Short mmCIF file of C-alpha atoms in Angstrom, two decimals:
data_model
loop_
_atom_site.label_atom_id
_atom_site.label_comp_id
_atom_site.label_asym_id
_atom_site.label_seq_id
_atom_site.Cartn_x
_atom_site.Cartn_y
_atom_site.Cartn_z
CA MET L 910 -40.23 -47.10 11.29
CA ALA L 911 -38.62 -49.14 14.03
CA THR L 912 -38.73 -47.79 17.58
CA ALA L 913 -35.97 -45.43 18.55
CA LEU L 914 -32.80 -46.76 20.13
CA HIS L 915 -31.45 -44.92 23.13
CA LEU L 916 -28.05 -43.29 23.47
CA ASP L 917 -26.50 -41.15 26.17
CA LEU L 918 -24.32 -39.37 23.64
CA ALA L 919 -24.21 -39.22 19.85
CA ILE L 920 -21.19 -37.59 18.24
CA ILE L 921 -21.54 -36.57 14.60
CA GLY L 922 -18.20 -36.71 12.79
CA SER L 923 -14.99 -38.60 13.60
CA GLY L 924 -12.44 -35.93 12.75
CA PRO L 925 -10.09 -34.39 15.35
CA ALA L 926 -13.04 -32.80 17.21
CA GLY L 927 -15.32 -35.84 17.25
CA LEU L 928 -12.62 -38.34 18.18
CA ALA L 929 -11.27 -36.16 20.99
CA ALA L 930 -14.82 -35.65 22.28
CA ALA L 931 -15.44 -39.41 22.20
CA VAL L 932 -12.23 -40.29 24.03
CA LYS L 933 -12.87 -37.63 26.68
CA ALA L 934 -16.51 -38.67 27.10
CA LYS L 935 -15.48 -42.28 27.70
CA GLN L 936 -12.87 -41.16 30.21
CA LEU L 937 -15.57 -39.16 31.99
CA GLY L 938 -17.66 -42.29 32.31
CA ILE L 939 -20.16 -41.91 29.46
CA LYS L 940 -20.43 -45.52 28.30
CA ASP L 941 -23.37 -45.43 25.96
CA LEU L 942 -22.02 -43.39 23.07
CA VAL L 943 -21.72 -43.76 19.30
CA VAL L 944 -19.68 -41.72 16.83
CA PHE L 945 -21.33 -41.43 13.42
CA GLU L 946 -18.99 -41.09 10.44
CA ARG L 947 -20.19 -40.86 6.86
CA ASN L 948 -16.78 -41.76 5.41
CA GLU L 949 -15.35 -45.27 5.21
CA ARG L 950 -12.53 -44.37 7.60
CA PRO L 951 -12.28 -42.12 10.64
CA GLY L 952 -10.08 -39.03 10.82
CA GLY L 953 -12.05 -36.45 8.89
CA ILE L 954 -9.83 -34.29 6.69
CA LEU L 955 -6.60 -35.33 8.47
CA PRO L 956 -5.62 -38.28 6.20
CA GLN L 957 -5.15 -35.92 3.25
CA CYS L 958 -3.22 -33.31 5.28
CA ILE L 959 0.12 -35.07 4.89
CA HIS L 960 2.18 -32.00 5.82
CA ASN L 961 3.71 -31.52 9.27
CA GLY L 962 2.78 -29.07 12.02
CA PHE L 963 0.07 -31.05 13.81
CA GLY L 964 0.09 -32.04 17.45
CA LEU L 965 2.59 -29.58 18.95
CA GLN L 966 0.20 -28.78 21.82
CA LYS L 967 -1.39 -32.19 22.31
CA PHE L 968 1.62 -34.46 21.85
CA GLU L 969 4.57 -32.01 22.00
CA GLU L 970 5.74 -33.45 18.71
CA GLU L 971 5.49 -32.25 15.17
CA LEU L 972 3.25 -34.77 13.43
CA THR L 973 1.56 -35.02 10.04
CA GLY L 974 -2.23 -35.15 9.68
CA PRO L 975 -2.46 -38.95 9.25
CA GLU L 976 -0.20 -39.48 12.29
CA TYR L 977 -2.32 -37.17 14.41
CA ALA L 978 -5.49 -39.02 13.36
CA ASN L 979 -3.73 -42.30 14.07
CA ARG L 980 -2.94 -41.26 17.66
CA TYR L 981 -6.58 -40.41 18.30
CA MET L 982 -7.84 -43.59 16.64
CA GLN L 983 -5.59 -45.55 18.93
CA MET L 984 -6.92 -43.71 21.98
CA ALA L 985 -10.47 -44.31 20.70
CA ALA L 986 -9.75 -48.03 20.40
CA GLU L 987 -8.20 -48.17 23.88
CA ASN L 988 -11.33 -46.54 25.29
CA TYR L 989 -13.70 -48.82 23.33
CA VAL L 990 -15.24 -45.99 21.34
CA ASP L 991 -17.90 -47.26 18.95
CA ILE L 992 -17.53 -45.61 15.54
CA GLU L 993 -20.21 -46.33 12.95
CA LEU L 994 -18.47 -45.85 9.61
CA ASP L 995 -20.19 -45.40 6.25
CA THR L 996 -23.11 -43.96 8.18
CA MET L 997 -24.78 -40.71 7.24
CA VAL L 998 -26.75 -38.72 9.78
CA LEU L 999 -29.77 -37.46 7.85
CA GLU L 1000 -31.59 -35.51 10.48
CA ILE L 1001 -31.54 -34.31 14.07
CA ASP L 1002 -34.28 -32.39 15.83
CA LYS L 1003 -34.60 -30.20 18.90
CA ASN L 1004 -35.68 -33.17 21.01
CA ARG L 1005 -32.35 -34.80 20.13
CA THR L 1006 -33.84 -37.50 17.95
CA LEU L 1007 -31.24 -38.54 15.41
CA THR L 1008 -31.85 -40.40 12.14
CA ALA L 1009 -28.93 -42.14 10.46
CA VAL L 1010 -28.66 -44.40 7.45
CA SER L 1011 -26.07 -46.91 6.34
CA GLU L 1012 -25.99 -49.67 3.75
CA TYR L 1013 -25.55 -52.45 6.27
CA ARG L 1014 -27.84 -51.22 9.04
CA GLY L 1015 -30.47 -49.38 7.08
CA LEU L 1016 -32.37 -46.46 8.54
CA ARG L 1017 -32.16 -46.08 12.30
CA THR L 1018 -33.55 -43.62 14.78
CA TYR L 1019 -31.86 -42.82 18.06
CA GLN L 1020 -33.19 -40.90 21.02
CA CYS L 1021 -30.10 -39.19 22.49
CA LYS L 1022 -29.62 -37.58 25.88
CA SER L 1023 -27.00 -35.34 24.30
CA ILE L 1024 -25.46 -34.73 20.89
CA ILE L 1025 -22.05 -33.31 20.00
CA LEU L 1026 -21.85 -31.69 16.58
CA ALA L 1027 -18.40 -32.22 15.05
CA MET L 1028 -19.04 -32.09 11.30
CA GLY L 1029 -16.20 -29.73 10.42
CA CYS L 1030 -16.28 -27.21 7.61
CA ARG L 1031 -16.42 -27.06 3.82
CA GLU L 1032 -14.49 -25.01 1.31
CA ARG L 1033 -16.00 -21.94 -0.26
CA PRO L 1034 -16.39 -22.82 -3.97
CA ARG L 1035 -16.03 -20.79 -7.16
CA GLY L 1036 -19.72 -19.90 -7.19
CA ALA L 1037 -19.44 -18.25 -3.79
CA ILE L 1038 -16.93 -15.67 -4.96
CA GLY L 1039 -18.33 -15.19 -8.47
CA ILE L 1040 -15.28 -15.21 -10.72
CA PRO L 1041 -16.36 -14.25 -14.25
CA GLY L 1042 -15.32 -16.17 -17.34
CA THR L 1043 -15.93 -19.53 -18.94
CA ARG L 1044 -16.49 -22.79 -17.08
CA PRO L 1045 -13.66 -25.05 -18.22
CA ALA L 1046 -12.20 -28.08 -16.45
CA GLY L 1047 -9.22 -27.29 -14.24
CA VAL L 1048 -10.84 -25.15 -11.52
CA PHE L 1049 -10.59 -26.85 -8.15
CA THR L 1050 -10.79 -25.92 -4.51
CA ALA L 1051 -7.43 -26.34 -2.77
CA GLY L 1052 -8.71 -29.18 -0.60
CA GLN L 1053 -10.06 -31.02 -3.63
CA ALA L 1054 -6.64 -30.79 -5.26
CA GLN L 1055 -5.05 -31.91 -1.99
CA ARG L 1056 -7.18 -35.04 -2.02
CA MET L 1057 -6.31 -35.76 -5.66
CA VAL L 1058 -2.58 -35.51 -5.09
CA ASN L 1059 -2.25 -37.06 -1.63
CA ILE L 1060 -4.94 -39.76 -1.64
CA GLU L 1061 -5.73 -40.55 -5.28
CA GLY L 1062 -2.18 -39.99 -6.49
CA TYR L 1063 -2.65 -37.83 -9.54
CA MET L 1064 -1.91 -34.23 -10.38
CA PRO L 1065 -4.68 -31.72 -11.09
CA GLY L 1066 -2.52 -29.93 -13.67
CA GLU L 1067 0.94 -28.76 -14.70
CA THR L 1068 0.81 -24.99 -14.34
CA ALA L 1069 -1.33 -23.40 -11.67
CA VAL L 1070 -2.49 -20.12 -10.23
CA ILE L 1071 -3.86 -20.15 -6.71
CA GLN L 1072 -6.54 -17.66 -5.72
CA GLY L 1073 -6.46 -16.86 -2.00
CA SER L 1074 -3.64 -17.21 0.50
CA GLY L 1075 -5.42 -19.46 2.97
CA ASP L 1076 -3.26 -22.11 4.61
CA VAL L 1077 -4.52 -24.96 2.42
CA GLY L 1078 -3.83 -22.89 -0.70
CA MET L 1079 -0.25 -22.15 0.34
CA ILE L 1080 0.34 -25.75 1.38
CA MET L 1081 -0.89 -26.90 -2.03
CA ALA L 1082 1.42 -24.39 -3.74
CA ARG L 1083 4.35 -26.20 -2.11
CA ARG L 1084 2.91 -29.64 -2.70
CA LEU L 1085 2.34 -29.05 -6.43
CA THR L 1086 5.81 -27.52 -6.79
CA LEU L 1087 7.49 -30.48 -5.09
CA GLU L 1088 5.57 -32.83 -7.40
CA GLY L 1089 6.89 -31.01 -10.46
CA ALA L 1090 4.16 -28.53 -11.34
CA GLU L 1091 4.77 -24.83 -11.75
CA VAL L 1092 2.80 -22.49 -9.50
CA LYS L 1093 2.88 -19.15 -11.23
CA ALA L 1094 1.28 -17.00 -8.55
CA VAL L 1095 -0.83 -16.88 -5.43
CA THR L 1096 -3.28 -13.98 -5.43
CA GLU L 1097 -4.71 -12.47 -2.25
CA ILE L 1098 -7.40 -9.79 -2.25
CA GLN L 1099 -6.36 -8.51 1.20
CA PRO L 1100 -3.18 -6.47 1.78
CA TYR L 1101 -1.88 -9.31 3.99
CA THR L 1102 -1.90 -13.10 3.76
CA SER L 1103 -4.87 -14.83 5.32
CA GLY L 1104 -2.81 -17.83 6.43
CA LEU L 1105 0.02 -18.33 8.90
CA ILE L 1106 3.36 -16.59 8.34
CA ARG L 1107 5.07 -19.96 8.67
CA ASN L 1108 3.21 -21.16 5.57
CA GLU L 1109 4.01 -18.00 3.64
CA VAL L 1110 7.72 -18.55 4.27
CA GLN L 1111 7.93 -22.33 3.94
CA CYS L 1112 5.43 -22.79 1.11
CA LEU L 1113 5.86 -19.66 -1.01
CA HIS L 1114 9.22 -17.94 -0.29
CA ASP L 1115 11.07 -21.27 -0.21
CA PHE L 1116 10.05 -21.96 -3.78
CA ASP L 1117 10.06 -18.37 -5.09
CA ILE L 1118 6.31 -18.44 -5.70
CA PRO L 1119 5.07 -14.86 -6.12
CA LEU L 1120 2.42 -13.72 -3.64
CA LEU L 1121 0.34 -10.97 -5.23
CA LEU L 1122 -1.30 -9.03 -2.40
CA ARG L 1123 -4.30 -6.82 -3.23
CA HIS L 1124 -4.83 -8.92 -6.36
CA THR L 1125 -7.63 -11.14 -7.53
CA VAL L 1126 -8.51 -13.39 -10.45
CA ALA L 1127 -10.80 -11.26 -12.62
CA GLU L 1128 -11.49 -13.79 -15.35
CA ILE L 1129 -11.00 -17.45 -16.18
CA HIS L 1130 -10.14 -18.26 -19.79
CA GLY L 1131 -10.41 -21.52 -21.68
CA ASP L 1132 -12.90 -23.62 -23.58
CA LYS L 1133 -12.61 -27.22 -22.46
CA ARG L 1134 -9.66 -26.73 -20.12
CA VAL L 1135 -8.37 -23.67 -18.30
CA GLU L 1136 -5.96 -21.82 -20.61
CA GLY L 1137 -5.15 -18.95 -18.32
CA VAL L 1138 -6.51 -16.37 -15.93
CA THR L 1139 -6.59 -12.59 -15.88
CA VAL L 1140 -5.42 -11.21 -12.57
CA THR L 1141 -6.01 -7.63 -11.55
CA GLU L 1142 -5.01 -5.32 -8.75
CA VAL L 1143 -7.80 -4.19 -6.44
CA ASP L 1144 -8.30 -0.99 -4.45
CA ALA L 1145 -9.23 -0.74 -0.78
CA GLY L 1146 -12.87 -1.45 -1.67
CA TRP L 1147 -11.85 -4.61 -3.57
CA ASN L 1148 -12.74 -2.95 -6.91
CA PRO L 1149 -10.48 -3.80 -9.86
CA VAL L 1150 -7.93 -1.11 -10.70
CA ALA L 1151 -8.37 -0.27 -14.39
CA GLY L 1152 -5.31 -0.97 -16.51
CA SER L 1153 -3.73 -3.40 -14.01
CA GLU L 1154 -5.01 -6.53 -15.76
CA LYS L 1155 -2.42 -9.17 -16.51
CA PHE L 1156 -2.88 -12.49 -18.29
CA ILE L 1157 -1.23 -15.55 -16.74
CA GLU L 1158 -1.12 -18.73 -18.78
CA CYS L 1159 -2.00 -21.82 -16.73
CA ASP L 1160 -4.04 -25.02 -16.98
CA THR L 1161 -5.25 -25.06 -13.37
CA LEU L 1162 -6.80 -22.61 -10.93
CA LEU L 1163 -7.02 -23.54 -7.27
CA LEU L 1164 -9.30 -21.68 -4.89
CA SER L 1165 -8.36 -21.17 -1.28
CA VAL L 1166 -10.90 -18.53 -0.40
CA GLY L 1167 -12.20 -19.50 2.98
CA LEU L 1168 -13.92 -22.24 4.89
CA ILE L 1169 -17.53 -22.38 6.01
CA PRO L 1170 -18.73 -24.40 9.02
CA GLU L 1171 -21.02 -27.20 7.82
CA ASN L 1172 -24.20 -26.59 9.83
CA GLU L 1173 -27.00 -28.11 7.75
CA LEU L 1174 -27.81 -30.64 10.47
CA SER L 1175 -27.49 -28.06 13.24
CA LYS L 1176 -30.09 -25.86 11.55
CA MET L 1177 -32.56 -28.75 11.40
CA ALA L 1178 -32.35 -29.02 15.18
CA GLY L 1179 -33.01 -25.32 15.63
CA VAL L 1180 -29.46 -24.42 16.63
CA ILE L 1181 -29.01 -20.65 16.29
CA LEU L 1182 -26.00 -19.58 14.21
CA ASP L 1183 -23.67 -16.62 14.65
CA PRO L 1184 -23.26 -14.80 11.32
CA LEU L 1185 -19.68 -13.86 12.27
CA THR L 1186 -18.38 -17.39 12.82
CA GLY L 1187 -20.89 -19.26 10.65
CA GLY L 1188 -21.17 -21.67 13.57
CA ALA L 1189 -23.48 -22.02 16.54
CA TYR L 1190 -23.98 -19.54 19.34
CA VAL L 1191 -22.60 -21.37 22.37
CA ASN L 1192 -21.92 -20.97 26.08
CA GLU L 1193 -18.67 -21.88 27.85
CA PHE L 1194 -19.48 -25.61 27.60
CA LEU L 1195 -19.95 -25.12 23.86
CA GLU L 1196 -23.63 -25.89 24.36
CA THR L 1197 -25.81 -24.43 21.61
CA ALA L 1198 -29.16 -22.68 22.03
CA VAL L 1199 -30.73 -26.17 22.02
CA PRO L 1200 -30.14 -27.73 25.46
CA GLY L 1201 -28.07 -30.91 25.27
CA ILE L 1202 -26.68 -30.17 21.81
CA PHE L 1203 -23.03 -29.12 21.77
CA SER L 1204 -20.79 -27.89 18.95
CA CYS L 1205 -17.00 -28.11 18.65
CA GLY L 1206 -14.14 -27.81 16.19
CA ASN L 1207 -14.51 -26.33 12.74
CA VAL L 1208 -18.30 -26.69 12.68
CA LEU L 1209 -18.30 -24.18 15.54
CA HIS L 1210 -15.76 -21.77 14.04
CA VAL L 1211 -12.84 -22.31 11.69
CA ASN L 1212 -9.67 -22.97 13.71
CA ASP L 1213 -6.01 -22.55 12.75
CA TYR L 1214 -4.62 -25.52 14.66
CA VAL L 1215 -5.95 -29.05 14.92
CA ASP L 1216 -4.91 -29.23 18.58
CA GLU L 1217 -7.43 -26.48 19.40
CA VAL L 1218 -10.10 -28.43 17.55
CA SER L 1219 -9.47 -31.47 19.75
CA THR L 1220 -9.43 -29.34 22.90
CA GLU L 1221 -12.86 -28.01 21.99
CA GLY L 1222 -14.05 -31.58 21.53
CA GLU L 1223 -12.95 -32.27 25.10
CA ILE L 1224 -14.78 -29.20 26.42
CA ALA L 1225 -17.96 -30.31 24.65
CA ALA L 1226 -17.60 -33.82 26.12
CA ARG L 1227 -17.43 -32.34 29.61
CA GLY L 1228 -20.52 -30.30 28.84
CA ALA L 1229 -22.34 -33.39 27.62
CA GLN L 1230 -21.41 -35.22 30.81
CA HIS L 1231 -22.82 -32.36 32.90
CA HIS L 1232 -25.98 -32.38 30.82
CA ILE L 1233 -26.49 -36.13 31.09
CA SER L 1234 -26.02 -36.06 34.86
CA GLY L 1235 -28.51 -33.20 35.14
CA LYS L 1236 -25.99 -30.62 36.33
CA LEU L 1237 -26.59 -28.50 33.25
CA SER L 1238 -30.06 -28.01 31.91
CA GLY L 1239 -30.04 -25.12 29.50
CA GLU L 1240 -28.03 -22.50 31.34
CA LYS L 1241 -30.17 -19.54 32.34
CA ASN L 1242 -29.24 -15.90 32.98
CA LEU L 1243 -26.37 -15.95 30.52
CA ILE L 1244 -24.13 -12.96 30.04
CA ALA L 1245 -23.89 -12.02 26.35
CA ILE L 1246 -20.37 -11.49 25.00
CA GLU L 1247 -20.15 -8.86 22.28
CA GLY L 1248 -17.11 -7.81 20.30
CA ASP L 1249 -16.64 -4.23 19.09
CA LYS L 1250 -15.47 -3.28 15.59
CA THR L 1251 -11.92 -4.54 16.20
CA ILE L 1252 -13.16 -8.08 16.83
CA GLY L 1253 -13.77 -10.36 13.86
CA GLN L 1254 -15.28 -13.19 15.85
CA ILE L 1255 -15.51 -14.52 19.37
CA VAL L 1256 -16.49 -17.87 20.90
CA PRO L 1257 -18.29 -18.49 23.26
CA GLN L 1258 -20.88 -15.80 22.61
CA ALA L 1259 -22.49 -16.17 26.05
CA ILE L 1260 -21.27 -17.28 29.46
CA SER L 1261 -22.79 -18.10 32.82
CA GLY L 1262 -20.12 -16.39 34.89
CA GLN L 1263 -20.24 -19.41 37.21
CA ARG L 1264 -17.01 -21.05 36.10
CA PRO L 1265 -13.72 -20.42 34.26
CA VAL L 1266 -13.99 -19.92 30.52
CA THR L 1267 -11.70 -19.95 27.50
CA PHE L 1268 -12.39 -17.34 24.83
CA TYR L 1269 -11.35 -17.84 21.21
CA ILE L 1270 -10.99 -14.45 19.56
CA ARG L 1271 -10.08 -13.40 16.04
CA VAL L 1272 -9.22 -9.74 15.37
CA LYS L 1273 -10.49 -8.05 12.25
CA ARG L 1274 -7.17 -6.56 11.08
CA PRO L 1275 -3.50 -6.97 12.06
CA MET L 1276 -2.71 -5.05 15.27
CA ASP L 1277 0.49 -4.46 17.25
CA LYS L 1278 1.02 -3.70 20.94
CA LEU L 1279 -2.62 -4.03 21.91
CA THR L 1280 -4.70 -4.33 25.03
CA LEU L 1281 -7.64 -6.71 25.03
CA ARG L 1282 -10.48 -5.82 27.37
CA ILE L 1283 -13.43 -7.94 28.39
CA GLY L 1284 -15.96 -5.68 30.10
CA ASP L 1285 -14.22 -4.13 33.09
CA VAL L 1286 -13.37 -7.50 34.58
CA PHE L 1287 -10.41 -8.53 32.47
CA GLU L 1288 -7.56 -6.88 30.64
CA LYS L 1289 -4.54 -8.39 28.91
CA LYS L 1290 -1.69 -6.97 26.86
CA PHE L 1291 -0.53 -8.61 23.65
CA ALA L 1292 2.53 -7.80 21.56
CA TYR L 1293 0.57 -8.45 18.38
CA ALA L 1294 -2.62 -9.94 16.97
CA ARG L 1295 -3.28 -11.23 13.46
CA PRO L 1296 -6.55 -12.20 11.78
CA GLY L 1297 -4.84 -15.41 10.61
CA GLU L 1298 -4.07 -16.43 14.18
CA MET L 1299 -6.81 -16.98 16.70
CA MET L 1300 -6.17 -15.60 20.19
CA ARG L 1301 -6.95 -17.82 23.12
CA VAL L 1302 -7.72 -16.18 26.45
CA ARG L 1303 -8.53 -18.05 29.62
CA LEU L 1304 -10.49 -16.28 32.34
CA PRO L 1305 -10.34 -17.77 35.83
CA LYS L 1306 -13.56 -17.99 37.82
CA LYS L 1307 -12.44 -15.30 40.25
CA VAL L 1308 -12.74 -12.52 37.65
CA PHE L 1309 -16.49 -13.02 37.72
CA ALA L 1310 -16.68 -12.79 41.49
CA GLU L 1311 -17.04 -9.01 41.47
CA LEU L 1312 -19.50 -9.06 38.61
CA LYS L 1313 -22.92 -7.78 39.61
CA SER L 1314 -25.76 -10.19 39.00
CA THR L 1315 -27.51 -7.49 36.98
CA VAL L 1316 -24.81 -7.58 34.28
CA THR L 1317 -26.25 -9.10 31.13
CA ARG L 1318 -23.58 -8.21 28.64
CA LEU L 1319 -19.80 -7.82 28.44
CA ASN L 1320 -18.10 -5.92 25.64
CA VAL L 1321 -14.84 -7.17 24.17
CA SER L 1322 -12.47 -4.72 22.52
CA CYS L 1323 -8.89 -4.36 21.38
CA GLU L 1324 -6.96 -1.13 21.45
CA GLU L 1325 -3.46 -0.40 20.20
CA ARG L 1326 -1.27 1.27 22.81
CA MET A 1056 28.38 -6.88 3.27
CA SER A 1057 27.43 -8.84 0.18
CA ASN A 1058 26.21 -11.77 2.20
CA VAL A 1059 23.23 -9.94 3.75
CA GLN A 1060 19.99 -11.88 3.74
CA GLU A 1061 16.54 -10.70 4.71
CA LEU A 1062 14.94 -13.45 6.78
CA ILE A 1063 11.47 -13.64 8.30
CA CYS A 1064 11.17 -15.40 11.63
CA ILE A 1065 8.45 -18.06 11.70
CA THR A 1066 8.83 -19.08 15.35
CA CYS A 1067 5.55 -17.32 16.09
CA PRO A 1068 2.88 -15.70 13.92
CA LYS A 1069 4.25 -12.19 14.46
CA GLY A 1070 6.67 -12.68 11.56
CA CYS A 1071 9.56 -10.40 12.56
CA VAL A 1072 11.72 -9.29 9.64
CA THR A 1073 15.49 -9.36 10.17
CA LYS A 1074 18.66 -8.65 8.23
CA VAL A 1075 21.37 -11.24 8.75
CA TRP A 1076 25.01 -11.25 7.67
CA LYS A 1077 28.38 -12.66 8.58
CA GLU A 1078 31.06 -10.42 10.02
CA LYS A 1079 34.50 -11.79 11.01
CA GLY A 1080 33.05 -15.25 11.52
CA ASP A 1081 30.17 -13.98 13.64
CA ILE A 1082 26.53 -13.97 12.57
CA LYS A 1083 25.00 -10.54 13.01
CA ILE A 1084 21.27 -9.96 13.17
CA GLU A 1085 19.67 -6.57 12.64
CA GLY A 1086 16.06 -6.08 13.70
CA LYS A 1087 14.13 -6.76 16.87
CA ILE A 1088 14.03 -10.45 17.57
CA CYS A 1089 13.34 -12.60 20.63
CA LYS A 1090 15.68 -15.27 22.03
CA LYS A 1091 13.80 -18.15 20.47
CA GLY A 1092 13.68 -16.36 17.14
CA LYS A 1093 17.43 -15.70 17.23
CA GLY A 1094 18.18 -19.43 17.26
CA TYR A 1095 15.88 -20.04 14.33
CA ILE A 1096 17.28 -17.14 12.29
CA LYS A 1097 20.89 -18.29 12.89
CA GLN A 1098 20.09 -21.83 11.76
CA GLU A 1099 18.17 -20.46 8.80
CA TYR A 1100 21.21 -18.39 7.81
CA ILE A 1101 23.76 -21.18 8.25
CA GLU A 1102 21.72 -23.95 6.70
CA PRO A 1103 17.95 -23.85 6.29
CA LYS A 1104 16.29 -27.17 7.05
CA ARG A 1105 12.79 -28.46 6.35
CA MET A 1106 10.83 -31.57 7.13
CA LEU A 1107 9.88 -33.20 3.83
CA THR A 1108 6.41 -34.69 3.59
CA SER A 1109 5.17 -36.50 0.52
CA THR A 1110 3.64 -39.79 -0.62
CA VAL A 1111 4.92 -42.99 -2.22
CA VAL A 1112 3.23 -45.38 -4.63
CA VAL A 1113 1.39 -48.35 -3.11
CA GLU A 1114 1.12 -51.68 -4.89
CA ARG A 1115 -1.33 -54.52 -4.31
CA SER A 1116 -3.82 -52.45 -2.36
CA ALA A 1117 -6.98 -50.44 -2.96
CA VAL A 1118 -5.09 -47.56 -1.32
CA LYS A 1119 -3.09 -45.68 -3.94
CA ARG A 1120 -0.62 -43.62 -1.92
CA LEU A 1121 1.12 -43.94 1.44
CA PRO A 1122 2.01 -40.64 3.14
CA VAL A 1123 5.64 -40.43 4.33
CA ARG A 1124 7.90 -37.88 6.01
CA THR A 1125 11.49 -37.39 7.00
CA ARG A 1126 11.95 -38.17 10.69
CA GLU A 1127 13.62 -34.80 11.15
CA ALA A 1128 14.24 -31.76 8.99
CA ILE A 1129 16.72 -32.18 6.13
CA PRO A 1130 18.72 -29.47 4.34
CA LYS A 1131 16.37 -27.40 2.20
CA LYS A 1132 18.60 -27.71 -0.85
CA LYS A 1133 18.10 -31.47 -0.87
CA LEU A 1134 14.30 -31.36 -1.08
CA PHE A 1135 14.01 -31.91 -4.83
CA VAL A 1136 16.65 -34.65 -5.00
CA ALA A 1137 14.84 -36.36 -2.15
CA MET A 1138 11.55 -36.09 -4.08
CA ASP A 1139 13.23 -37.84 -7.04
CA GLN A 1140 14.25 -40.67 -4.76
CA LEU A 1141 10.74 -40.99 -3.31
CA CYS A 1142 9.40 -41.41 -6.87
CA GLU A 1143 11.31 -44.69 -7.14
CA ILE A 1144 9.78 -46.22 -4.03
CA ARG A 1145 7.05 -48.87 -4.19
CA VAL A 1146 5.49 -50.21 -0.98
CA LYS A 1147 3.13 -53.10 -0.30
CA PRO A 1148 0.91 -53.67 2.73
CA PRO A 1149 1.32 -54.16 5.61
CA VAL A 1150 3.10 -51.00 6.72
CA ASN A 1151 2.79 -49.52 10.19
CA VAL A 1152 2.98 -45.83 11.00
CA GLY A 1153 6.61 -45.06 11.85
CA ASP A 1154 8.10 -47.88 9.72
CA VAL A 1155 11.28 -46.89 7.90
CA ILE A 1156 10.66 -46.48 4.17
CA ILE A 1157 14.13 -45.16 3.24
CA SER A 1158 16.97 -45.34 5.72
CA ASN A 1159 19.61 -42.63 5.72
CA LEU A 1160 18.05 -40.52 2.97
CA LEU A 1161 20.77 -39.05 0.70
CA ASN A 1162 23.38 -39.68 3.40
CA THR A 1163 21.74 -37.13 5.67
CA GLY A 1164 21.56 -39.70 8.43
CA ILE A 1165 17.81 -39.13 8.50
CA ASP A 1166 15.22 -41.79 7.68
CA VAL A 1167 12.01 -41.46 5.71
CA ILE A 1168 9.17 -42.99 7.73
CA ALA A 1169 5.55 -43.93 7.05
CA SER A 1170 3.00 -41.37 8.30
CA ASP A 1171 0.12 -43.82 8.24
CA ASP A 1172 -0.76 -47.48 8.56
CA LEU A 1173 -1.30 -49.46 5.38
CA TRP A 1174 -3.24 -52.67 5.64
#
């Protein structure tokens, strides 16, 4: 194999996290950087997200996915960001050696001073939730259907049931309806929708699409093509309620049952994952357990808003800059951050206490009039919290000033008043 | 009070539920709602508006669809008629993001613009 090429920074993925990281890194003076993108165009999932609602924080405008990607591509071009398209990163290791392959450059090895992981997430497929029944054509994940309709220009079917009320599922309910299909129901196993209220109103209520809470698809029917599904009510333990089965005729079933951070490469490098987020354990610079390797965006934890994804990319870029200049060399004496039973997930999972930090917190169940506490150093009141909406809490450096150096852990909890 | 509607505020994720009706020319809102939410609920009661996002057919390109959107929100009741009109549109490269694809859609005074470049 040829000798390794050297890079200050390798960014894996050119979606909203990777592009924002690249632009920020250039602005911070990191010249020697490459973004690796396996697709033929940059932007990640954004080109197929043609609906609006992107960019309210970053651009103070309501943009569509392609427009948001376009803005970042323009900034990348203005900052001379080098994006290697059609290039698949095959392997990274704990010494930050990266192996990538492309048709026109062949196999290449890079020795990187730092790496930013920005590979995004993948949809949970049918197999992951184990729906019984036959295996006919016509079962798609919501994102797959979104690609078919918005990029390829064809419809996955004429009558659909959507399992799961995730945002992509609800957005596809509207999209299919506008394109002339009939969406007969959206089923959600939880007693509340797992997406944003805005999507429930504008995608389901607007088109009189029934949302069946505490319901699930119990069986898929059909030989060659989906002919219908049996939906059933579930109890608090998600067990089917006997006698509640109902057959719904349809030719398509879409699944919007959750997203999983795509960490295959991270694992190769020895990055330690948090079972709650499915992403890496990180400190306030989004640096993983492997010094010099950072993680941001949906590969770190699944976000609700693209703007947050880009902001994380920027934080990781700043971390990489610190690492390259030797100001950050595997932070020691970290304080572990641990959520109690009210907390679904929290990022970062460890902090140094040396600088301000932004926490991203998801509660486990809907709560109203609550107080969030972080150890005994921070307390904030919220009118409400929803699992579908990540909370963002910024702690200034001064809150750590009184913290004793012997503190090794801070508990995070929410309590309704 | 036959004109009572139950409307959910979407200004923030809290999702406050309100009852809205008209009384002697005034719009009355029942239910706890913030100032920002009040404006949304009133507009939603008078005339709900939505931004329409869709795609149009591309000719003479390897790309099959061009994403488009209305520049601003249009009346909700016009969404399906607008979709019919978008079905008729054929575009060829080059198109730049922001280019007008349909001007003054259905006499709303609002243009349909390209959401992406097409080369």
